C-alpha cells in the first residue's frame, strides 16, 4: 500500500519543510510530508519504507532541478524497492491521490507491478458523444433492479477483522477505452447500486485481468475476479490504522531535529519499535520452569523514605535461556530481560551533588 503522511512543523530551517498539503490536517500548512509503503493482509500490517518529500524551494533550480522528485516518483520508486527486496504482494493499492495520475499508473505498469487504486467519481476521460466520461457516469449506466434481479452487478461479501460481514455489489464498467478486457479495468463497488452512496462507493482502476478474459493467458499475474479486487482495496484502509498507531502512540512526528539524516533516523527507530510491538504480540508466552525463581533480596538499610522501592524485581521465568532463532541475527526480545536482571542487582545511586553543584544551588531557604 502506498500513501503519504503530512505533519505540521514550524520554522524554515528543517529539512523537507515547506508550505504544502497536509492530509492529516486536511489543509495546506507549513509541515513535512513523508511518502510511505506498508504491507498488509486481513490480519496484520507493517511499514516497509519511508522517504520524506522535499518541496521544490529546497533545490537550487526549484522543481526543474535534477535532484527534485515528485511524490509520485518517490512512491513508484518505493514500490520497486519493495519488489526488489523480495516483499511478496498481490497488487499495489493506493487512494485516488495516486490512482487519478496516469503517469503513476504508467510507472507501475512499466515496472510490472499490478495495481488496484481508487479514482475520484469525477475523474474524466475522453469519450464519444453521450458516452460515459466519468466513473460516476459509468456506474449509473449499469443495470440494476433489486437484489433478486441484480443486472450487471455481482454480490461480494466483505469480511472485517472483527468478524462481521457485509454484502456489497461490484461490477465491471466501461469508461472510454477502459473496460473488462482492456489494459485497465474500471470496477465499481458499492453498498447500494441504486443510490451509489458517496461514502460507501469505490471507483477502482486495476490492470489485473478478469478470469476467462482474453488477457488472462498472456498476463504475468493471475486473474482477479470482482471479489478479489474489492478485497485488495479493502485492505488498503489498514494504512490509516498504521498512521494512527505510529503517530499517536510511538511519536512518528514528535522529533526535534532538523537534518535529513536525523529525521530519517527517527522514522527508522519508530518503524523498528512498531515491528517489535508486533513481534511481542505474536510471540508465545515464555515457559516458566518450576523452582527457577531467584530468592527475594534482603531489605537494605538506609533506603530513602519516599515510598516503595522504584526498582522492579528481576523477571521470574523470563530470562533468556536459549540460542537465537537463526544465525546472523539475535532476536531483540530474547535478551533484554537478562540484561535488565543484571542491572537490577546493582545498588541504586543516591545522587549526591558535587561541590560545584552545591555552590550553584545555594543554601536552602
mmCIF file of C-alpha atoms in Angstrom:
data_model
loop_
_atom_site.group_PDB
_atom_site.id
_atom_site.type_symbol
_atom_site.label_atom_id
_atom_site.label_comp_id
_atom_site.label_asym_id
_atom_site.label_seq_id
_atom_site.Cartn_x
_atom_site.Cartn_y
_atom_site.Cartn_z
ATOM 1 C CA UNK A 1 0.000 0.000 0.000
ATOM 2 C CA UNK A 2 1.202 3.485 -0.850
ATOM 3 C CA UNK A 3 0.254 6.719 0.845
ATOM 4 C CA UNK A 4 1.783 9.906 2.188
ATOM 5 C CA UNK A 5 1.527 11.492 5.590
ATOM 6 C CA UNK A 6 1.864 15.171 6.425
ATOM 7 C CA UNK A 7 2.676 16.682 9.820
ATOM 8 C CA UNK A 8 2.755 20.310 10.780
ATOM 9 C CA UNK A 9 6.144 21.792 11.708
ATOM 10 C CA UNK A 10 7.143 25.390 12.455
ATOM 11 C CA UNK A 11 10.115 27.257 11.052
ATOM 12 C CA UNK A 12 12.010 27.124 7.781
ATOM 13 C CA UNK A 13 15.412 25.635 8.687
ATOM 14 C CA UNK A 14 14.303 21.980 8.989
ATOM 15 C CA UNK A 15 14.969 19.694 6.022
ATOM 16 C CA UNK A 16 11.955 18.945 3.773
ATOM 17 C CA UNK A 17 9.788 21.574 5.467
ATOM 18 C CA UNK A 18 7.535 23.821 3.422
ATOM 19 C CA UNK A 19 4.016 25.072 2.939
ATOM 20 C CA UNK A 20 2.168 22.163 1.351
ATOM 21 C CA UNK A 21 -0.928 20.000 1.584
ATOM 22 C CA UNK A 22 -1.063 18.044 4.870
ATOM 23 C CA UNK A 23 -3.584 15.233 4.629
ATOM 24 C CA UNK A 24 -3.632 14.675 8.383
ATOM 25 C CA UNK A 25 -4.936 18.225 8.876
ATOM 26 C CA UNK A 26 -6.944 18.388 5.666
ATOM 27 C CA UNK A 27 -5.455 21.736 4.635
ATOM 28 C CA UNK A 28 -2.345 23.453 3.302
ATOM 29 C CA UNK A 29 0.073 24.420 6.059
ATOM 30 C CA UNK A 30 3.733 24.531 6.980
ATOM 31 C CA UNK A 31 4.973 20.991 7.545
ATOM 32 C CA UNK A 32 6.724 17.845 6.356
ATOM 33 C CA UNK A 33 5.265 15.152 4.090
ATOM 34 C CA UNK A 34 6.621 11.595 4.020
ATOM 35 C CA UNK A 35 5.753 9.026 1.341
ATOM 36 C CA UNK A 36 5.357 5.558 2.844
ATOM 37 C CA UNK A 37 4.737 1.966 1.820
ATOM 38 C CA UNK A 38 3.003 -0.546 4.059
ATOM 39 C CA UNK A 39 2.410 -4.292 3.631
ATOM 40 C CA UNK A 40 -0.895 -5.701 4.838
ATOM 41 C CA UNK A 41 -3.278 -8.612 4.666
ATOM 42 C CA UNK A 42 -6.520 -9.265 6.532
ATOM 43 C CA UNK A 43 -4.744 -9.966 9.834
ATOM 44 C CA UNK A 44 -1.780 -7.616 10.221
ATOM 45 C CA UNK A 45 0.195 -4.808 8.628
ATOM 46 C CA UNK A 46 3.641 -3.327 8.986
ATOM 47 C CA UNK A 47 5.565 -0.424 7.405
ATOM 48 C CA UNK A 48 8.118 -1.109 4.687
ATOM 49 C CA UNK A 49 9.907 2.050 3.537
ATOM 50 C CA UNK A 50 9.617 5.807 4.062
ATOM 51 C CA UNK A 51 11.095 8.748 2.171
ATOM 52 C CA UNK A 52 10.450 12.414 3.075
ATOM 53 C CA UNK A 53 9.304 14.623 0.206
ATOM 54 C CA UNK A 54 11.286 17.832 -0.396
ATOM 55 C CA UNK A 55 9.368 20.780 -1.925
ATOM 56 C CA UNK A 56 10.951 22.500 -4.901
ATOM 57 C CA UNK A 57 12.307 25.503 -2.996
ATOM 58 C CA UNK A 58 14.860 23.211 -1.291
ATOM 59 C CA UNK A 59 16.674 22.772 -4.635
ATOM 60 C CA UNK A 60 18.839 25.319 -6.489
ATOM 61 C CA UNK A 61 16.709 25.136 -9.662
ATOM 62 C CA UNK A 62 13.384 24.517 -7.974
ATOM 63 C CA UNK A 63 11.138 21.815 -9.386
ATOM 64 C CA UNK A 64 13.251 21.695 -12.565
ATOM 65 C CA UNK A 65 16.327 20.675 -10.571
ATOM 66 C CA UNK A 66 17.632 17.168 -11.464
ATOM 67 C CA UNK A 67 17.509 16.171 -7.804
ATOM 68 C CA UNK A 68 13.844 17.093 -7.323
ATOM 69 C CA UNK A 69 11.358 14.208 -7.190
ATOM 70 C CA UNK A 70 7.595 14.401 -7.013
ATOM 71 C CA UNK A 71 5.596 12.333 -4.545
ATOM 72 C CA UNK A 72 4.512 10.118 -7.444
ATOM 73 C CA UNK A 73 8.122 9.446 -8.429
ATOM 74 C CA UNK A 74 9.047 8.647 -4.828
ATOM 75 C CA UNK A 75 6.038 6.325 -4.489
ATOM 76 C CA UNK A 76 6.895 4.433 -7.671
ATOM 77 C CA UNK A 77 10.495 4.056 -6.503
ATOM 78 C CA UNK A 78 9.347 2.685 -3.126
ATOM 79 C CA UNK A 79 7.085 0.162 -4.867
ATOM 80 C CA UNK A 80 10.014 -1.006 -6.995
ATOM 81 C CA UNK A 81 12.194 -1.189 -3.874
ATOM 82 C CA UNK A 82 9.657 -3.413 -2.131
ATOM 83 C CA UNK A 83 9.646 -5.794 -5.083
ATOM 84 C CA UNK A 84 13.456 -5.779 -5.355
ATOM 85 C CA UNK A 85 13.876 -6.643 -1.675
ATOM 86 C CA UNK A 86 11.673 -9.711 -2.052
ATOM 87 C CA UNK A 87 8.430 -8.483 -0.492
ATOM 88 C CA UNK A 88 5.594 -10.614 -1.854
ATOM 89 C CA UNK A 89 2.331 -8.788 -2.568
ATOM 90 C CA UNK A 90 -0.663 -9.270 -4.842
ATOM 91 C CA UNK A 91 -1.008 -5.673 -6.006
ATOM 92 C CA UNK A 92 -0.121 -2.083 -5.160
ATOM 93 C CA UNK A 93 -3.075 -0.341 -3.516
ATOM 94 C CA UNK A 94 -3.468 3.435 -3.223
ATOM 95 C CA UNK A 95 -6.164 6.067 -2.909
ATOM 96 C CA UNK A 96 -7.326 8.485 -5.597
ATOM 97 C CA UNK A 97 -4.447 10.904 -4.973
ATOM 98 C CA UNK A 98 -2.290 8.325 -6.779
ATOM 99 C CA UNK A 99 -4.898 6.420 -8.782
ATOM 100 C CA UNK A 100 -6.003 9.523 -10.690
ATOM 101 C CA UNK A 101 -2.492 10.066 -12.070
ATOM 102 C CA UNK A 102 -1.939 8.483 -15.477
ATOM 103 C CA UNK A 103 1.842 8.874 -15.136
ATOM 104 C CA UNK A 104 1.903 6.939 -11.859
ATOM 105 C CA UNK A 105 -0.126 4.043 -13.251
ATOM 106 C CA UNK A 106 2.225 4.019 -16.239
ATOM 107 C CA UNK A 107 5.294 3.806 -13.999
ATOM 108 C CA UNK A 108 3.827 0.820 -12.147
ATOM 109 C CA UNK A 109 2.944 -0.925 -15.403
ATOM 110 C CA UNK A 110 6.454 -0.410 -16.784
ATOM 111 C CA UNK A 111 7.856 -1.933 -13.573
ATOM 112 C CA UNK A 112 5.430 -4.887 -13.934
ATOM 113 C CA UNK A 113 3.734 -4.016 -10.656
ATOM 114 C CA UNK A 114 -0.010 -4.783 -10.679
ATOM 115 C CA UNK A 115 -2.233 -2.202 -9.015
ATOM 116 C CA UNK A 116 -5.692 -1.616 -7.553
ATOM 117 C CA UNK A 117 -6.210 2.109 -6.989
ATOM 118 C CA UNK A 118 -9.146 4.384 -6.374
ATOM 119 C CA UNK A 119 -10.415 7.076 -8.729
ATOM 120 C CA UNK A 120 -12.390 10.190 -7.971
ATOM 121 C CA UNK A 121 -16.038 9.902 -9.095
ATOM 122 C CA UNK A 122 -15.400 12.921 -11.330
ATOM 123 C CA UNK A 123 -12.191 11.565 -12.901
ATOM 124 C CA UNK A 124 -12.828 12.466 -16.544
ATOM 125 C CA UNK A 125 -11.764 10.719 -19.716
ATOM 126 C CA UNK A 126 -12.380 11.253 -23.392
ATOM 127 C CA UNK A 127 -15.469 9.561 -24.861
ATOM 128 C CA UNK A 128 -17.747 9.763 -27.904
ATOM 129 C CA UNK A 129 -20.837 11.960 -27.708
ATOM 130 C CA UNK A 130 -23.069 10.947 -24.838
ATOM 131 C CA UNK A 131 -20.924 8.020 -23.720
ATOM 132 C CA UNK A 132 -19.836 7.851 -20.096
ATOM 133 C CA UNK A 133 -16.908 10.127 -19.372
ATOM 134 C CA UNK A 134 -16.581 9.846 -15.563
ATOM 135 C CA UNK A 135 -16.596 6.793 -13.251
ATOM 136 C CA UNK A 136 -19.853 8.013 -11.710
ATOM 137 C CA UNK A 137 -21.467 8.160 -15.168
ATOM 138 C CA UNK A 138 -20.174 4.659 -15.930
ATOM 139 C CA UNK A 139 -21.684 3.346 -12.680
ATOM 140 C CA UNK A 140 -25.079 4.896 -13.409
ATOM 141 C CA UNK A 141 -25.062 3.221 -16.836
ATOM 142 C CA UNK A 142 -25.032 -0.242 -15.220
ATOM 143 C CA UNK A 143 -28.369 -2.041 -14.946
ATOM 144 C CA UNK A 144 -29.874 -2.738 -11.531
ATOM 145 C CA UNK A 145 -33.386 -3.616 -10.335
ATOM 146 C CA UNK A 146 -33.091 -5.197 -6.889
ATOM 147 C CA UNK A 147 -31.015 -7.873 -5.084
ATOM 148 C CA UNK A 148 -33.125 -10.577 -6.701
ATOM 149 C CA UNK A 149 -32.534 -9.062 -10.150
ATOM 150 C CA UNK A 150 -29.058 -7.504 -9.902
ATOM 151 C CA UNK A 151 -28.486 -6.982 -13.622
ATOM 152 C CA UNK A 152 -24.822 -6.072 -14.212
ATOM 153 C CA UNK A 153 -23.918 -6.297 -10.531
ATOM 154 C CA UNK A 154 -22.405 -9.205 -8.597
ATOM 155 C CA UNK A 155 -22.761 -9.684 -4.853
ATOM 156 C CA UNK A 156 -19.450 -9.704 -2.951
ATOM 157 C CA UNK A 157 -19.140 -10.426 0.742
ATOM 158 C CA UNK A 158 -16.726 -8.292 2.711
ATOM 159 C CA UNK A 159 -15.326 -9.770 5.937
ATOM 160 C CA UNK A 160 -13.969 -7.374 8.517
ATOM 161 C CA UNK A 161 -11.325 -8.023 11.156
ATOM 162 C CA UNK A 162 -13.850 -8.077 13.996
ATOM 163 C CA UNK A 163 -15.652 -10.956 12.268
ATOM 164 C CA UNK A 164 -18.756 -9.216 10.949
ATOM 165 C CA UNK A 165 -19.609 -9.345 7.241
ATOM 166 C CA UNK A 166 -21.355 -7.022 4.819
ATOM 167 C CA UNK A 167 -22.754 -7.669 1.362
ATOM 168 C CA UNK A 168 -21.583 -5.199 -1.244
ATOM 169 C CA UNK A 169 -22.104 -5.176 -5.000
ATOM 170 C CA UNK A 170 -19.420 -4.890 -7.677
ATOM 171 C CA UNK A 171 -19.382 -4.650 -11.462
ATOM 172 C CA UNK A 172 -17.012 -4.147 -14.387
ATOM 173 C CA UNK A 173 -17.870 -0.864 -16.095
ATOM 174 C CA UNK A 174 -16.880 0.860 -19.341
ATOM 175 C CA UNK A 175 -15.137 4.237 -19.347
ATOM 176 C CA UNK A 176 -13.585 5.373 -22.615
ATOM 177 C CA UNK A 177 -11.007 2.725 -23.563
ATOM 178 C CA UNK A 178 -11.243 1.165 -20.084
ATOM 179 C CA UNK A 179 -13.328 -1.970 -19.888
ATOM 180 C CA UNK A 180 -13.473 -5.553 -18.624
ATOM 181 C CA UNK A 181 -10.939 -6.702 -21.239
ATOM 182 C CA UNK A 182 -8.885 -3.521 -21.590
ATOM 183 C CA UNK A 183 -5.418 -2.887 -20.249
ATOM 184 C CA UNK A 184 -7.110 -1.109 -17.348
ATOM 185 C CA UNK A 185 -10.396 -2.234 -15.840
ATOM 186 C CA UNK A 186 -12.848 0.117 -14.137
ATOM 187 C CA UNK A 187 -14.594 -1.639 -11.260
ATOM 188 C CA UNK A 188 -17.350 -0.072 -9.214
ATOM 189 C CA UNK A 189 -18.036 -1.430 -5.718
ATOM 190 C CA UNK A 190 -20.870 -0.100 -3.593
ATOM 191 C CA UNK A 191 -23.146 -0.913 -0.698
ATOM 192 C CA UNK A 192 -26.196 0.198 -2.713
ATOM 193 C CA UNK A 193 -26.209 0.142 -6.545
ATOM 194 C CA UNK A 194 -29.488 2.050 -6.620
ATOM 195 C CA UNK A 195 -28.203 5.201 -4.913
ATOM 196 C CA UNK A 196 -24.394 4.837 -5.096
ATOM 197 C CA UNK A 197 -23.789 6.499 -1.701
ATOM 198 C CA UNK A 198 -20.674 8.671 -1.724
ATOM 199 C CA UNK A 199 -19.201 7.226 1.479
ATOM 200 C CA UNK A 200 -19.865 3.599 0.520
ATOM 201 C CA UNK A 201 -18.946 3.524 -3.185
ATOM 202 C CA UNK A 202 -15.500 2.846 -4.638
ATOM 203 C CA UNK A 203 -14.383 3.516 -8.205
ATOM 204 C CA UNK A 204 -11.325 1.344 -8.786
ATOM 205 C CA UNK A 205 -8.777 1.088 -11.580
ATOM 206 C CA UNK A 206 -6.798 -2.164 -11.905
ATOM 207 C CA UNK A 207 -4.651 -3.832 -14.521
ATOM 208 C CA UNK A 208 -5.319 -7.343 -13.191
ATOM 209 C CA UNK A 209 -7.116 -9.343 -15.917
ATOM 210 C CA UNK A 210 -10.561 -10.770 -15.352
ATOM 211 C CA UNK A 211 -10.979 -14.568 -15.178
ATOM 212 C CA UNK A 212 -11.816 -16.001 -18.600
ATOM 213 C CA UNK A 213 -10.869 -12.801 -20.427
ATOM 214 C CA UNK A 214 -8.545 -12.572 -23.438
ATOM 215 C CA UNK A 215 -5.749 -11.006 -21.337
ATOM 216 C CA UNK A 216 -5.617 -13.844 -18.797
ATOM 217 C CA UNK A 217 -3.424 -16.187 -20.841
ATOM 218 C CA UNK A 218 -0.703 -13.601 -21.541
ATOM 219 C CA UNK A 219 -0.750 -11.838 -18.189
ATOM 220 C CA UNK A 220 2.187 -12.445 -15.799
ATOM 221 C CA UNK A 221 -0.254 -12.008 -12.900
ATOM 222 C CA UNK A 222 -3.115 -14.380 -12.015
ATOM 223 C CA UNK A 223 -6.569 -13.183 -12.936
ATOM 224 C CA UNK A 224 -8.622 -11.400 -10.276
ATOM 225 C CA UNK A 225 -12.398 -11.612 -10.015
ATOM 226 C CA UNK A 226 -14.560 -8.846 -8.583
ATOM 227 C CA UNK A 227 -14.426 -10.258 -5.082
ATOM 228 C CA UNK A 228 -10.617 -10.231 -5.005
ATOM 229 C CA UNK A 229 -10.307 -6.711 -6.372
ATOM 230 C CA UNK A 230 -12.699 -5.418 -3.703
ATOM 231 C CA UNK A 231 -10.814 -7.386 -1.038
ATOM 232 C CA UNK A 232 -7.451 -5.902 -2.073
ATOM 233 C CA UNK A 233 -8.666 -2.332 -1.919
ATOM 234 C CA UNK A 234 -10.469 -3.002 1.370
ATOM 235 C CA UNK A 235 -7.126 -3.946 2.927
ATOM 236 C CA UNK A 236 -5.766 -0.515 1.951
ATOM 237 C CA UNK A 237 -7.565 1.065 4.888
ATOM 238 C CA UNK A 238 -5.069 -0.657 7.182
ATOM 239 C CA UNK A 239 -2.638 2.140 6.352
ATOM 240 C CA UNK A 240 -4.855 4.627 8.166
ATOM 241 C CA UNK A 241 -4.618 2.439 11.281
ATOM 242 C CA UNK A 242 -0.860 2.279 10.750
ATOM 243 C CA UNK A 243 -0.599 6.066 10.745
ATOM 244 C CA UNK A 244 -2.748 6.328 13.845
ATOM 245 C CA UNK A 245 -0.572 3.991 15.881
ATOM 246 C CA UNK A 246 2.861 5.159 14.759
ATOM 247 C CA UNK A 247 1.855 8.802 15.229
ATOM 248 C CA UNK A 248 -0.351 8.785 18.303
ATOM 249 C CA UNK A 249 1.398 6.023 20.246
ATOM 250 C CA UNK A 250 5.002 5.920 19.003
ATOM 251 C CA UNK A 251 5.667 9.587 18.215
ATOM 252 C CA UNK A 252 6.305 9.495 14.469
ATOM 253 C CA UNK A 253 6.222 13.294 14.161
ATOM 254 C CA UNK A 254 7.498 14.142 17.664
ATOM 255 C CA UNK A 255 11.069 14.834 16.609
ATOM 256 C CA UNK A 256 13.082 17.969 17.385
ATOM 257 C CA UNK A 257 15.833 17.563 14.804
ATOM 258 C CA UNK A 258 16.462 19.435 11.581
ATOM 259 C CA UNK A 259 18.771 17.476 9.288
ATOM 260 C CA UNK A 260 17.581 14.962 6.710
ATOM 261 C CA UNK A 261 19.700 12.196 8.263
ATOM 262 C CA UNK A 262 18.327 12.802 11.756
ATOM 263 C CA UNK A 263 14.710 12.822 10.531
ATOM 264 C CA UNK A 264 15.168 9.545 8.654
ATOM 265 C CA UNK A 265 16.890 8.033 11.679
ATOM 266 C CA UNK A 266 13.951 8.975 13.898
ATOM 267 C CA UNK A 267 11.461 7.463 11.442
ATOM 268 C CA UNK A 268 13.526 4.284 11.259
ATOM 269 C CA UNK A 269 13.547 3.944 15.040
ATOM 270 C CA UNK A 270 9.766 4.413 15.189
ATOM 271 C CA UNK A 271 9.327 1.771 12.486
ATOM 272 C CA UNK A 272 11.550 -0.646 14.417
ATOM 273 C CA UNK A 273 9.552 -0.034 17.597
ATOM 274 C CA UNK A 274 6.348 -0.741 15.688
ATOM 275 C CA UNK A 275 7.788 -4.023 14.383
ATOM 276 C CA UNK A 276 8.908 -5.050 17.885
ATOM 277 C CA UNK A 277 5.354 -4.472 19.135
ATOM 278 C CA UNK A 278 4.032 -6.895 16.519
ATOM 279 C CA UNK A 279 6.751 -9.397 17.407
ATOM 280 C CA UNK A 280 5.825 -9.247 21.085
ATOM 281 C CA UNK A 281 2.119 -9.591 20.264
ATOM 282 C CA UNK A 282 2.568 -12.783 18.251
ATOM 283 C CA UNK A 283 5.313 -14.370 20.371
ATOM 284 C CA UNK A 284 4.161 -17.298 22.542
ATOM 285 C CA UNK A 285 4.271 -16.704 26.315
ATOM 286 C CA UNK A 286 7.558 -17.790 27.920
ATOM 287 C CA UNK A 287 7.685 -21.164 29.629
ATOM 288 C CA UNK A 288 8.055 -20.869 33.386
ATOM 289 C CA UNK A 289 10.203 -23.633 34.887
ATOM 290 C CA UNK A 290 9.316 -24.522 38.487
ATOM 291 C CA UNK A 291 11.939 -23.716 41.075
ATOM 292 C CA UNK A 292 13.927 -21.294 38.910
ATOM 293 C CA UNK A 293 12.783 -18.062 40.559
ATOM 294 C CA UNK A 294 15.662 -16.378 42.405
ATOM 295 C CA UNK A 295 15.212 -15.609 46.104
ATOM 296 C CA UNK A 296 13.968 -12.188 47.090
ATOM 297 C CA UNK A 297 16.883 -9.878 48.076
ATOM 298 C CA UNK A 298 17.019 -8.844 51.740
ATOM 299 C CA UNK A 299 15.840 -5.400 52.737
ATOM 300 C CA UNK A 300 18.721 -2.948 52.553
ATOM 301 C CA UNK A 301 19.103 -0.339 55.333
ATOM 302 C CA UNK A 302 19.308 3.340 54.575
ATOM 303 C CA UNK A 303 16.783 3.394 51.702
ATOM 304 C CA UNK A 304 15.212 6.818 51.063
ATOM 305 C CA UNK A 305 11.860 7.298 52.784
ATOM 306 C CA UNK A 306 9.956 8.248 49.665
ATOM 307 C CA UNK A 307 7.550 5.444 49.140
ATOM 308 C CA UNK A 308 8.245 1.893 47.961
ATOM 309 C CA UNK A 309 11.352 0.864 46.091
ATOM 310 C CA UNK A 310 11.023 2.035 42.484
ATOM 311 C CA UNK A 311 13.342 -0.653 41.081
ATOM 312 C CA UNK A 312 11.205 -3.549 39.767
ATOM 313 C CA UNK A 313 12.098 -7.095 40.797
ATOM 314 C CA UNK A 314 14.003 -9.333 38.435
ATOM 315 C CA UNK A 315 11.652 -11.074 35.975
ATOM 316 C CA UNK A 316 10.907 -14.598 37.141
ATOM 317 C CA UNK A 317 10.905 -17.243 34.450
ATOM 318 C CA UNK A 318 11.515 -14.738 31.636
ATOM 319 C CA UNK A 319 15.297 -14.862 31.429
ATOM 320 C CA UNK A 320 16.666 -15.734 28.011
ATOM 321 C CA UNK A 321 17.931 -19.299 28.205
ATOM 322 C CA UNK A 322 18.087 -20.367 24.567
ATOM 323 C CA UNK A 323 20.109 -19.633 21.460
ATOM 324 C CA UNK A 324 18.922 -17.206 18.831
ATOM 325 C CA UNK A 325 16.304 -18.467 16.409
ATOM 326 C CA UNK A 326 18.609 -18.286 13.415
ATOM 327 C CA UNK A 327 22.293 -17.468 12.816
ATOM 328 C CA UNK A 328 23.296 -13.946 11.969
ATOM 329 C CA UNK A 329 20.563 -12.095 13.832
ATOM 330 C CA UNK A 330 19.695 -12.131 17.527
ATOM 331 C CA UNK A 331 16.021 -11.798 18.295
ATOM 332 C CA UNK A 332 15.733 -8.437 20.105
ATOM 333 C CA UNK A 333 13.130 -9.599 22.607
ATOM 334 C CA UNK A 334 15.133 -12.616 23.821
ATOM 335 C CA UNK A 335 17.999 -10.849 25.585
ATOM 336 C CA UNK A 336 16.770 -7.602 27.253
ATOM 337 C CA UNK A 337 15.221 -9.400 30.309
ATOM 338 C CA UNK A 338 18.618 -10.897 31.114
ATOM 339 C CA UNK A 339 20.340 -7.533 30.881
ATOM 340 C CA UNK A 340 17.663 -5.866 32.989
ATOM 341 C CA UNK A 341 18.007 -8.569 35.638
ATOM 342 C CA UNK A 342 21.736 -7.847 35.919
ATOM 343 C CA UNK A 343 21.058 -4.136 36.274
ATOM 344 C CA UNK A 344 18.529 -4.873 38.998
ATOM 345 C CA UNK A 345 21.311 -6.339 41.142
ATOM 346 C CA UNK A 346 23.252 -3.054 41.172
ATOM 347 C CA UNK A 347 22.989 -0.789 44.229
ATOM 348 C CA UNK A 348 20.977 2.342 43.366
ATOM 349 C CA UNK A 349 22.825 5.630 43.496
ATOM 350 C CA UNK A 350 21.824 8.360 45.953
ATOM 351 C CA UNK A 351 22.502 11.274 43.635
ATOM 352 C CA UNK A 352 24.936 13.164 45.927
ATOM 353 C CA UNK A 353 25.582 16.630 44.410
ATOM 354 C CA UNK A 354 29.134 17.726 43.610
ATOM 355 C CA UNK A 355 30.715 20.771 45.359
ATOM 356 C CA UNK A 356 30.190 22.852 42.204
ATOM 357 C CA UNK A 357 26.523 21.910 42.115
ATOM 358 C CA UNK A 358 26.129 22.844 45.798
ATOM 359 C CA UNK A 359 27.721 26.265 45.207
ATOM 360 C CA UNK A 360 25.423 26.976 42.254
ATOM 361 C CA UNK A 361 22.338 25.754 44.064
ATOM 362 C CA UNK A 362 22.950 27.996 47.149
ATOM 363 C CA UNK A 363 21.839 27.403 50.717
ATOM 364 C CA UNK A 364 18.312 26.173 51.335
ATOM 365 C CA UNK A 365 15.758 28.793 52.213
#
